[in-house]
Short mmCIF file of C-alpha atoms in Angstrom, two decimals:
data_model
loop_
_atom_site.label_atom_id
_atom_site.label_comp_id
_atom_site.label_asym_id
_atom_site.label_seq_id
_atom_site.Cartn_x
_atom_site.Cartn_y
_atom_site.Cartn_z
CA ASP A 1 -14.42 6.57 9.26
CA VAL A 2 -11.04 5.07 9.98
CA LYS A 3 -8.46 7.71 10.30
CA VAL A 4 -4.71 7.24 10.08
CA THR A 5 -2.70 10.37 10.66
CA GLN A 6 0.99 11.04 10.21
CA SER A 7 2.87 13.73 12.06
CA SER A 8 4.17 15.63 9.03
CA ARG A 9 3.35 15.87 5.32
CA TYR A 10 6.79 17.21 4.43
CA LEU A 11 10.07 16.92 6.31
CA VAL A 12 13.60 18.03 5.47
CA LYS A 13 16.48 16.62 7.50
CA ARG A 14 20.24 16.59 7.28
CA THR A 15 22.42 13.54 6.79
CA GLY A 16 23.20 11.89 10.12
CA GLU A 17 20.19 13.29 11.97
CA LYS A 18 17.88 11.03 13.94
CA VAL A 19 14.41 11.21 12.43
CA PHE A 20 11.08 10.23 13.98
CA LEU A 21 7.99 9.64 11.87
CA GLU A 22 4.83 9.24 13.89
CA CYS A 23 1.64 7.44 12.92
CA VAL A 24 -1.61 7.31 14.87
CA GLN A 25 -4.79 5.39 14.05
CA ASP A 26 -8.13 5.85 15.77
CA MET A 27 -9.93 2.57 15.03
CA ASP A 28 -8.35 0.25 17.58
CA HIS A 29 -6.64 -1.73 14.83
CA GLU A 30 -4.28 -4.50 15.82
CA ASN A 31 -1.94 -4.31 12.84
CA MET A 32 0.21 -1.38 11.80
CA PHE A 33 2.67 -1.06 8.93
CA TRP A 34 5.34 1.27 7.60
CA TYR A 35 6.09 1.46 3.87
CA ARG A 36 8.29 3.59 1.71
CA GLN A 37 7.21 4.52 -1.80
CA ASP A 38 9.64 5.20 -4.61
CA PRO A 39 8.82 5.76 -8.30
CA GLY A 40 8.65 2.54 -10.27
CA LEU A 41 9.09 0.40 -7.14
CA GLY A 42 5.65 0.74 -5.65
CA LEU A 43 5.40 0.47 -1.88
CA ARG A 44 7.89 -1.62 0.05
CA LEU A 45 7.30 -2.86 3.56
CA ILE A 46 9.81 -1.63 6.14
CA TYR A 47 8.41 -2.88 9.46
CA PHE A 48 5.10 -4.01 10.84
CA SER A 49 3.50 -4.75 14.17
CA TYR A 50 0.62 -6.97 15.24
CA ASP A 51 0.47 -5.79 18.84
CA VAL A 52 1.84 -3.37 21.38
CA LYS A 53 5.57 -3.86 22.01
CA MET A 54 5.73 -6.23 19.08
CA LYS A 55 7.57 -5.57 15.81
CA GLU A 56 8.58 -7.57 12.77
CA LYS A 57 10.98 -6.77 9.96
CA GLY A 58 9.55 -6.26 6.53
CA ASP A 59 11.36 -6.46 3.23
CA ILE A 60 13.68 -3.47 3.66
CA PRO A 61 14.34 -2.87 7.40
CA GLU A 62 17.98 -1.82 7.10
CA GLY A 63 18.59 1.65 8.48
CA TYR A 64 15.22 1.80 10.25
CA SER A 65 13.74 0.86 13.58
CA VAL A 66 10.24 1.13 15.01
CA SER A 67 8.46 1.55 18.29
CA ARG A 68 4.94 0.64 19.36
CA GLU A 69 4.38 1.59 22.98
CA LYS A 70 0.63 2.13 22.58
CA LYS A 71 -1.83 0.32 20.36
CA GLU A 72 -2.78 3.39 18.38
CA ARG A 73 0.72 4.71 17.75
CA PHE A 74 3.50 3.29 15.57
CA SER A 75 6.72 5.23 15.14
CA LEU A 76 9.36 4.83 12.46
CA ILE A 77 12.87 5.86 13.42
CA LEU A 78 15.77 6.62 11.14
CA GLU A 79 18.73 6.33 13.48
CA SER A 80 21.11 8.23 11.19
CA ALA A 81 19.40 9.60 8.13
CA SER A 82 21.08 9.14 4.78
CA THR A 83 20.30 10.60 1.37
CA ASN A 84 19.12 7.23 0.07
CA GLN A 85 16.31 7.39 2.62
CA THR A 86 14.78 10.33 0.80
CA SER A 87 11.35 8.97 -0.03
CA MET A 88 7.62 9.02 0.65
CA TYR A 89 6.76 7.16 3.84
CA LEU A 90 3.30 5.70 4.30
CA CYS A 91 1.80 4.27 7.44
CA ALA A 92 -1.14 1.84 7.38
CA SER A 93 -3.30 -0.06 9.82
CA SER A 94 -5.71 -2.99 9.65
CA LEU A 95 -7.88 -5.13 11.88
CA GLY A 96 -6.30 -8.20 13.38
CA THR A 97 -9.12 -10.56 12.49
CA SER A 98 -9.57 -12.88 9.55
CA GLY A 99 -11.34 -11.90 6.37
CA THR A 100 -10.65 -9.03 4.05
CA LEU A 101 -7.97 -7.20 5.95
CA GLU A 102 -8.04 -3.94 4.08
CA GLN A 103 -5.20 -1.68 5.07
CA TYR A 104 -6.05 1.95 5.74
CA PHE A 105 -3.32 4.39 4.84
CA GLY A 106 -2.22 7.72 6.21
CA PRO A 107 -1.56 10.71 3.93
CA GLY A 108 2.17 10.04 3.79
CA THR A 109 5.28 11.95 4.81
CA ARG A 110 7.61 13.11 2.08
CA LEU A 111 11.06 13.06 3.64
CA THR A 112 14.05 14.75 2.04
CA VAL A 113 17.50 14.09 3.46
CA THR A 114 20.13 16.58 2.36
CA ALA B 1 8.87 -15.37 -2.10
CA GLN B 2 6.06 -13.09 -3.14
CA LYS B 3 6.29 -11.29 -6.45
CA ILE B 4 3.87 -9.01 -8.21
CA THR B 5 4.24 -7.34 -11.58
CA GLN B 6 2.44 -4.48 -13.27
CA THR B 7 3.79 -4.24 -16.79
CA GLN B 8 2.06 -1.01 -17.84
CA PRO B 9 3.85 2.01 -16.38
CA GLY B 10 1.29 4.40 -17.86
CA MET B 11 -1.71 4.55 -20.12
CA PHE B 12 -4.27 6.91 -21.57
CA VAL B 13 -7.96 6.16 -21.71
CA GLN B 14 -10.81 8.09 -23.25
CA GLU B 15 -13.51 9.28 -20.90
CA LYS B 16 -16.47 6.86 -20.72
CA GLU B 17 -14.44 3.97 -22.09
CA ALA B 18 -13.36 0.90 -20.14
CA VAL B 19 -9.73 0.26 -19.23
CA THR B 20 -7.94 -2.89 -18.07
CA LEU B 21 -4.91 -2.69 -15.81
CA ASP B 22 -2.69 -5.75 -15.85
CA CYS B 23 -1.35 -7.49 -12.76
CA THR B 24 0.44 -10.82 -12.53
CA TYR B 25 1.70 -12.45 -9.37
CA ASP B 26 3.72 -15.33 -8.08
CA THR B 27 3.38 -17.01 -4.73
CA SER B 28 3.79 -20.45 -3.23
CA ASP B 29 1.13 -19.83 -0.57
CA PRO B 30 -2.07 -21.81 -1.17
CA SER B 31 -4.12 -19.03 0.42
CA TYR B 32 -3.59 -15.42 -0.57
CA GLY B 33 -5.42 -12.27 -1.55
CA LEU B 34 -5.16 -9.63 -4.22
CA PHE B 35 -5.85 -5.97 -3.53
CA TRP B 36 -6.13 -2.97 -5.80
CA TYR B 37 -5.49 0.54 -4.49
CA LYS B 38 -5.83 3.91 -6.16
CA GLN B 39 -3.50 6.81 -5.41
CA PRO B 40 -4.62 10.20 -6.73
CA SER B 41 -2.18 13.08 -7.05
CA SER B 42 -3.05 14.10 -3.49
CA GLY B 43 -1.18 11.01 -2.31
CA GLU B 44 -3.68 9.06 -0.23
CA MET B 45 -4.08 5.35 -0.91
CA ILE B 46 -7.70 4.37 -1.56
CA PHE B 47 -8.80 0.75 -1.35
CA LEU B 48 -10.75 -0.32 -4.43
CA ILE B 49 -11.33 -4.06 -4.50
CA TYR B 50 -10.22 -7.39 -3.03
CA GLN B 51 -10.14 -10.96 -4.32
CA GLY B 52 -9.38 -13.98 -2.19
CA SER B 53 -7.64 -16.95 -3.77
CA TYR B 54 -10.52 -19.24 -2.86
CA ASP B 55 -13.28 -16.91 -3.97
CA GLN B 56 -15.30 -18.59 -6.70
CA GLN B 57 -16.55 -15.45 -8.35
CA ASN B 58 -14.66 -12.43 -9.60
CA ALA B 59 -14.98 -9.47 -7.27
CA THR B 60 -16.92 -6.39 -8.32
CA GLU B 61 -17.32 -3.01 -6.61
CA GLY B 62 -19.34 -0.49 -8.57
CA ARG B 63 -17.39 0.39 -11.72
CA TYR B 64 -14.46 -1.76 -10.63
CA SER B 65 -14.18 -5.45 -11.36
CA LEU B 66 -11.36 -7.86 -10.93
CA ASN B 67 -10.64 -10.36 -13.70
CA PHE B 68 -9.07 -13.11 -11.61
CA GLN B 69 -7.48 -15.97 -13.55
CA LYS B 70 -5.88 -18.20 -10.96
CA ALA B 71 -4.25 -20.64 -13.37
CA ARG B 72 -2.56 -17.75 -15.18
CA LYS B 73 -1.75 -15.99 -11.90
CA SER B 74 -3.29 -12.78 -13.07
CA ALA B 75 -5.65 -10.34 -11.35
CA ASN B 76 -6.43 -7.56 -13.78
CA LEU B 77 -8.50 -4.56 -12.74
CA VAL B 78 -11.23 -3.39 -15.10
CA ILE B 79 -12.60 0.12 -14.72
CA SER B 80 -15.78 0.63 -16.69
CA ALA B 81 -17.06 3.97 -17.98
CA SER B 82 -13.91 5.90 -17.07
CA GLN B 83 -14.30 9.31 -15.46
CA LEU B 84 -11.86 12.20 -15.24
CA GLY B 85 -11.55 11.50 -11.53
CA ASP B 86 -10.14 8.06 -12.30
CA SER B 87 -6.84 9.68 -13.32
CA ALA B 88 -4.41 8.33 -10.73
CA MET B 89 -1.78 5.72 -9.95
CA TYR B 90 -3.14 2.23 -9.47
CA PHE B 91 -1.37 -0.42 -7.43
CA CYS B 92 -1.94 -4.13 -7.32
CA ALA B 93 -0.89 -5.85 -4.09
CA LEU B 94 -0.48 -9.50 -3.10
CA GLU B 95 -1.37 -10.43 0.44
CA ALA B 96 0.61 -13.08 2.28
CA ALA B 97 -0.14 -14.61 5.64
CA GLY B 98 -0.41 -12.02 8.36
CA ASN B 99 -1.84 -9.35 6.09
CA LYS B 100 1.59 -8.51 4.67
CA LEU B 101 1.27 -6.81 1.30
CA THR B 102 3.69 -6.88 -1.61
CA PHE B 103 2.95 -4.10 -4.08
CA GLY B 104 3.53 -3.84 -7.80
CA GLY B 105 5.27 -0.85 -9.32
CA GLY B 106 1.99 0.79 -10.24
CA THR B 107 0.26 1.96 -13.42
CA ARG B 108 -0.47 5.63 -14.03
CA VAL B 109 -3.82 6.18 -15.74
CA LEU B 110 -4.73 9.45 -17.43
CA VAL B 111 -8.32 9.86 -18.54
CA LYS B 112 -8.77 12.16 -21.52
CA PRO B 113 -11.96 14.20 -21.93
#
């Protein structure tokens, strides 16, 4: 079974703190994604990566950055956390080949910024 | 730009009955895909079914089927014989090139015994 793990299920941080959310997948997937989920808005893509050292902006990258130093690990960084970044963060991965590229999701990290 | 709309924020369904979840989309890409995911209260996203824009037949996976009407730009999910375990949030997602997904706002389904 594909497994995508995230470093924390719940996280509470203060405004202005630097926050790291870690995601690891164990299926040698090429593609990795970070989403945030807010009620009524569904999931919105923050950043994604198709390869090591590679990153692309998604639909809402402002206030975030990412790092992919190893194929299996994709980190989301909040440089200076703000209250409007309180949300559920979901990481996903998928194979980099053609066909039905189902994304496999981690359990999510619920981040609260106070 | 990709756009996807789920107009039903929530709905009740009687156990053992069928339910249809609406999803409409808009894209200028000639090739795209539609995904449906289920999110139970535990939070994990579970892949249910996929339909490619060039697939001739509607996709089916067990009790899930996708009513794909390309001309109307709709990809409704049908769950047959609802079970209590089907109570969850359901998300429709439109896939663009590069496996980028745009999600709808979701529909919460509550199955009544």
